[in-house]
Amino acid sequence: MLGFFMYLFEIKKELLVGFSLSVLYITYYLVEVVKKPILVCREGEFRQFLVQKVPLLSEHYWPTPWCVESRLQTVLGSVLRSRLLPPVKYRREVLRLSDGGQVALDWVENGAIGEPTAVLLVLPGLTGSAEADYVRCIAAAATELGALCVVFNNRGLGGLPLTTPRLYCAVSHSDLAEAVRAVRAASPDVPLLAAGVSLGGLILGHYLAEHGDRSLVHAALVVSSPLDVVKGSECMERAPLNALLSYHMARNLRNTVRALRHAPAAQAHVAQLPQVQCDWLGVERARSVREFDAAFTTKHFGFDSVSAYYRAASLRDKLERVRVPLLCLCAADDPFQPLDAIPVREAEAAGVALAVTARGGHIGFLEGWWPARAAPTQYIARLTSQYFAALLAQPARLHRPPAPAPAPAQC
């Protein structure tokens, strides 16, 4: 009998310990994890507009309770969405660039019904394409907006063969400029919206800064882009967990550039364009993004060092040249851009808005008990649709691109 009572005591003790730990975690979750996004935006009409018209910026963000760690959000967000969200059907348009290269514009089929309200141009991340999981979320948001959606695939990505010995990097905004002109020409009567994710956001930001008032984009959204690449690269190399993510990204980059080395059309030009030579042995040995950039990107694009490339790739000092309504979604625990690496003061001074959630990782932003919810209800999709819908409802807030140049007179 004594043994039976001891057994019951042990069970109660274990239940008490489990209950106490549950209470502690729930308290931690409610106090430290569930918070409203920090809205960084200087006082004025744009900030007031965001507060009043984009409800998500005033609501608490509830990360998935069993997946609040930043690296888990980053990895599981990609894995779950990739496997469980339905694929998107596209119609491909291959765009020949002025230097003989080519990019692909993948138009979402069966999207907007009736007259479109806008065109939403999506720029995927480092090695992403139209098939990326987060692109499916943004495509769903475009459908909610009643907008056409088109995805910009960088050179060599999305199954597109290379026709020149050139790939892309964070400052490859000239390719985007040609794509923007093509999209505007295809739909000149509706606003052109743009959403860039990670590296795609950097490329979009450089386009907006370079073109200023001449930008053909009416409004923009950037998601999980390291606005200060110098600080972001330092964070990316931190051992052990961030370094593992960097290793995974470097592996994807190695696979991408092998297409350049072995593409017949590219090989035919390598001897004529020695500036694109790179350290192929260093590329194969690269075990981090920084090592890959030192071996390939710096030499491929003519930078003196990887530090010089990262300085050029940073948007910190270029945000003031952006003239388009721009909202940047960031997570304070992003492994590649934590809160202390976000250029808060520069963004505020430039009139750019930052929405910084307490958690979310890098392109994670999972929420709810089961985060693999339908694409339109994903956090990224909801913010995209709310932000752009609010701007479309007040067209006076959209950037006004310059009128197209008149066609030359025919002799």
XYZ file of C-alpha atoms in Angstrom, residues 79-377:
299
model
C 9.491 23.718 -45.423
C 5.822 23.791 -44.421
C 4.717 26.331 -47.008
C 6.699 24.640 -49.779
C 5.110 21.269 -49.078
C 1.579 22.244 -48.139
C 0.631 25.364 -50.107
C -0.797 24.570 -53.543
C 1.405 25.466 -56.520
C 0.628 28.467 -58.690
C 0.076 28.244 -62.442
C 2.094 30.673 -64.540
C 2.341 31.889 -68.092
C 6.000 32.580 -68.897
C 7.250 35.573 -70.831
C 10.974 35.559 -71.625
C 12.376 39.072 -71.715
C 15.510 39.652 -73.773
C 17.730 42.252 -72.117
C 19.788 44.933 -73.815
C 23.078 43.074 -73.239
C 21.782 39.825 -74.747
C 20.892 38.246 -71.422
C 17.399 37.197 -70.499
C 15.082 37.076 -67.510
C 11.667 35.492 -67.133
C 8.416 37.181 -66.211
C 5.981 34.571 -64.901
C 2.389 35.843 -64.993
C -0.048 34.197 -62.588
C -2.928 32.566 -64.427
C -6.491 32.585 -63.103
C -5.653 35.412 -60.741
C -7.592 38.671 -60.978
C -11.135 38.400 -62.333
C -12.436 41.266 -64.444
C -10.561 44.518 -64.879
C -7.393 44.417 -62.741
C -6.912 47.027 -60.054
C -3.120 46.948 -60.394
C -0.131 44.824 -61.348
C 1.948 43.367 -58.512
C 5.544 42.589 -59.473
C 7.241 40.103 -57.116
C 11.021 39.778 -56.708
C 12.085 36.504 -55.019
C 15.114 36.054 -52.767
C 18.699 34.889 -53.199
C 18.136 31.722 -55.216
C 14.350 31.864 -55.297
C 12.052 31.832 -58.299
C 8.340 31.871 -59.046
C 8.035 28.511 -57.244
C 9.211 29.886 -53.875
C 6.800 29.364 -50.982
C 6.591 33.043 -50.018
C 5.851 33.962 -53.640
C 2.717 31.809 -53.394
C 1.634 33.891 -50.393
C 2.163 37.186 -52.204
C 0.453 35.836 -55.333
C -2.558 34.977 -53.151
C -2.515 38.537 -51.809
C -2.546 39.871 -55.384
C -5.659 37.816 -56.084
C -7.287 39.288 -52.966
C -6.469 42.746 -54.340
C -7.912 41.929 -57.741
C -4.476 42.618 -59.213
C -2.456 40.868 -61.863
C 0.652 39.215 -60.442
C 3.948 38.719 -62.242
C 7.130 37.202 -60.802
C 10.570 38.425 -61.861
C 13.040 35.529 -62.241
C 16.693 36.563 -62.214
C 19.114 35.338 -64.861
C 19.719 31.609 -64.633
C 16.861 30.953 -62.196
C 13.481 29.320 -62.609
C 14.761 26.950 -65.301
C 15.794 29.852 -67.533
C 18.957 29.117 -69.555
C 21.781 31.628 -69.528
C 22.600 33.384 -72.792
C 25.486 35.492 -71.439
C 28.167 34.754 -68.820
C 26.500 36.976 -66.259
C 24.311 36.276 -63.251
C 22.924 38.755 -60.703
C 23.675 40.300 -57.322
C 22.154 42.757 -54.855
C 22.954 45.747 -57.072
C 21.609 44.266 -60.334
C 18.860 46.854 -60.598
C 19.455 47.496 -64.307
C 17.893 44.110 -65.139
C 14.916 45.015 -62.980
C 14.607 48.409 -64.683
C 14.170 46.712 -68.053
C 11.607 44.316 -66.581
C 9.686 47.196 -64.987
C 9.496 48.998 -68.323
C 8.201 45.827 -69.980
C 5.537 45.284 -67.325
C 4.442 48.926 -67.482
C 4.183 48.702 -71.256
C 1.993 45.595 -70.930
C -0.368 47.243 -68.400
C -0.013 51.008 -68.719
C -3.441 51.938 -67.344
C -3.172 50.501 -63.807
C -0.703 51.147 -60.967
C 2.426 49.016 -60.764
C 3.112 47.698 -57.264
C 6.297 45.844 -56.306
C 7.147 43.430 -53.495
C 10.736 42.258 -52.957
C 11.766 39.487 -50.567
C 15.264 39.230 -49.047
C 17.741 39.775 -51.925
C 14.799 40.702 -54.140
C 14.029 43.510 -51.709
C 17.601 44.768 -51.959
C 17.433 44.823 -55.751
C 14.078 46.604 -55.598
C 15.420 49.114 -53.077
C 18.393 49.912 -55.287
C 16.093 50.420 -58.261
C 13.906 52.812 -56.253
C 16.909 54.738 -54.909
C 18.618 54.933 -58.304
C 15.547 56.157 -60.164
C 14.051 58.406 -57.471
C 11.244 60.469 -58.989
C 11.728 58.634 -62.300
C 10.685 55.297 -60.820
C 7.917 53.561 -62.752
C 6.759 51.778 -59.585
C 3.832 53.349 -57.744
C 4.359 51.720 -54.314
C 6.613 49.053 -52.824
C 6.896 46.493 -50.035
C 10.132 44.859 -48.879
C 10.178 41.702 -46.726
C 13.148 40.434 -44.662
C 15.781 42.353 -46.611
C 19.060 43.186 -44.811
C 19.087 46.943 -45.337
C 22.609 47.101 -43.886
C 24.419 44.240 -45.620
C 27.690 44.944 -43.794
C 26.115 44.304 -40.392
C 23.878 41.602 -41.805
C 26.851 39.626 -43.101
C 28.436 39.719 -39.667
C 25.261 38.345 -38.111
C 25.006 35.669 -40.793
C 28.404 34.236 -39.898
C 27.704 33.775 -36.187
C 28.211 30.203 -35.034
C 26.691 27.798 -34.696
C 23.079 28.149 -35.897
C 23.366 31.197 -38.154
C 26.459 29.672 -39.730
C 24.433 26.563 -40.595
C 21.896 28.701 -42.447
C 24.725 30.481 -44.235
C 26.161 27.103 -45.240
C 22.803 26.054 -46.695
C 22.527 29.288 -48.682
C 26.099 28.933 -49.948
C 25.301 25.432 -51.185
C 22.326 26.778 -53.144
C 24.516 29.491 -54.628
C 27.162 26.973 -55.675
C 24.500 24.975 -57.506
C 23.286 28.116 -59.255
C 26.644 29.271 -60.567
C 27.499 25.820 -61.876
C 24.910 26.610 -64.539
C 27.051 29.570 -65.606
C 30.196 27.492 -65.820
C 28.619 24.723 -67.881
C 26.110 26.635 -70.012
C 27.309 26.361 -73.654
C 26.112 29.846 -74.532
C 27.956 31.312 -71.569
C 31.163 29.379 -72.220
C 31.347 30.853 -75.698
C 31.717 34.347 -74.194
C 33.957 33.733 -71.188
C 37.177 34.127 -73.181
C 35.943 37.446 -74.574
C 34.885 38.813 -71.190
C 37.720 38.150 -68.746
C 36.149 40.383 -66.084
C 33.636 37.669 -65.294
C 36.328 35.161 -64.386
C 36.100 33.977 -60.825
C 37.842 31.683 -58.389
C 36.056 28.451 -59.306
C 38.025 26.464 -56.758
C 37.032 28.977 -54.110
C 33.408 28.716 -55.198
C 33.423 24.940 -54.778
C 35.048 25.279 -51.361
C 32.715 28.067 -50.143
C 30.963 27.071 -46.940
C 29.334 30.422 -46.193
C 27.720 33.221 -48.154
C 30.678 35.484 -47.418
C 33.147 32.918 -48.769
C 31.001 32.506 -51.881
C 30.809 36.276 -52.413
C 34.584 36.569 -51.996
C 35.200 33.834 -54.585
C 32.474 34.686 -57.086
C 30.400 37.854 -56.652
C 33.269 40.282 -56.087
C 35.148 39.053 -59.157
C 32.057 38.531 -61.299
C 30.899 42.117 -60.769
C 34.270 43.868 -60.457
C 34.400 44.716 -56.735
C 37.798 45.039 -55.068
C 36.761 43.015 -52.031
C 33.775 41.393 -50.411
C 33.612 44.331 -47.992
C 33.353 46.735 -50.926
C 30.499 44.672 -52.371
C 28.631 44.623 -49.070
C 29.012 48.394 -48.716
C 27.632 48.879 -52.228
C 24.792 46.432 -51.561
C 23.636 48.219 -48.400
C 20.578 50.457 -48.602
C 21.248 52.215 -45.276
C 22.602 55.383 -46.916
C 20.391 55.220 -50.021
C 16.938 55.171 -48.437
C 16.710 58.961 -48.521
C 16.647 58.820 -52.332
C 13.500 56.672 -52.440
C 10.443 58.649 -53.572
C 7.931 55.801 -53.605
C 5.741 54.795 -50.623
C 7.863 52.011 -49.121
C 7.097 49.682 -46.213
C 9.724 47.205 -44.987
C 8.623 44.177 -42.943
C 11.401 42.960 -40.644
C 11.680 40.676 -37.626
C 13.689 41.743 -34.602
C 15.097 38.202 -34.360
C 15.973 37.786 -38.058
C 19.258 35.821 -38.049
C 20.522 37.962 -40.933
C 19.220 41.314 -39.679
C 18.430 41.454 -35.954
C 17.049 44.604 -34.419
C 20.448 46.132 -33.683
C 21.419 45.812 -37.370
C 18.327 47.574 -38.735
C 19.068 51.175 -39.810
C 16.179 52.637 -37.824
C 17.324 56.262 -37.769
C 18.175 56.346 -41.463
C 14.805 54.871 -42.417
C 12.919 57.295 -40.197
C 14.826 60.274 -41.583
C 14.180 59.108 -45.151
C 10.420 58.749 -44.696
C 10.561 54.979 -45.234
C 8.384 52.872 -42.923
C 9.625 49.806 -41.028
C 7.283 47.289 -39.406
C 9.403 45.250 -36.970
C 7.783 42.208 -35.359
C 9.309 40.800 -32.167
C 9.617 37.348 -33.764
C 9.389 35.892 -37.254
C 12.921 34.898 -38.269
C 13.930 35.331 -41.895
C 10.832 35.159 -44.148
C 9.166 33.038 -41.462
C 6.331 34.977 -39.820
C 4.467 31.813 -38.834
C 1.419 32.237 -36.618
C -1.346 30.132 -35.121
C -1.168 26.635 -33.661
C -0.840 25.105 -37.128
C 1.110 27.561 -39.291
C 0.577 25.845 -42.658
C -2.665 27.739 -43.188
C -4.087 28.828 -46.535
C -1.878 31.181 -48.524
C -4.147 34.281 -48.272
C -4.171 34.007 -44.453
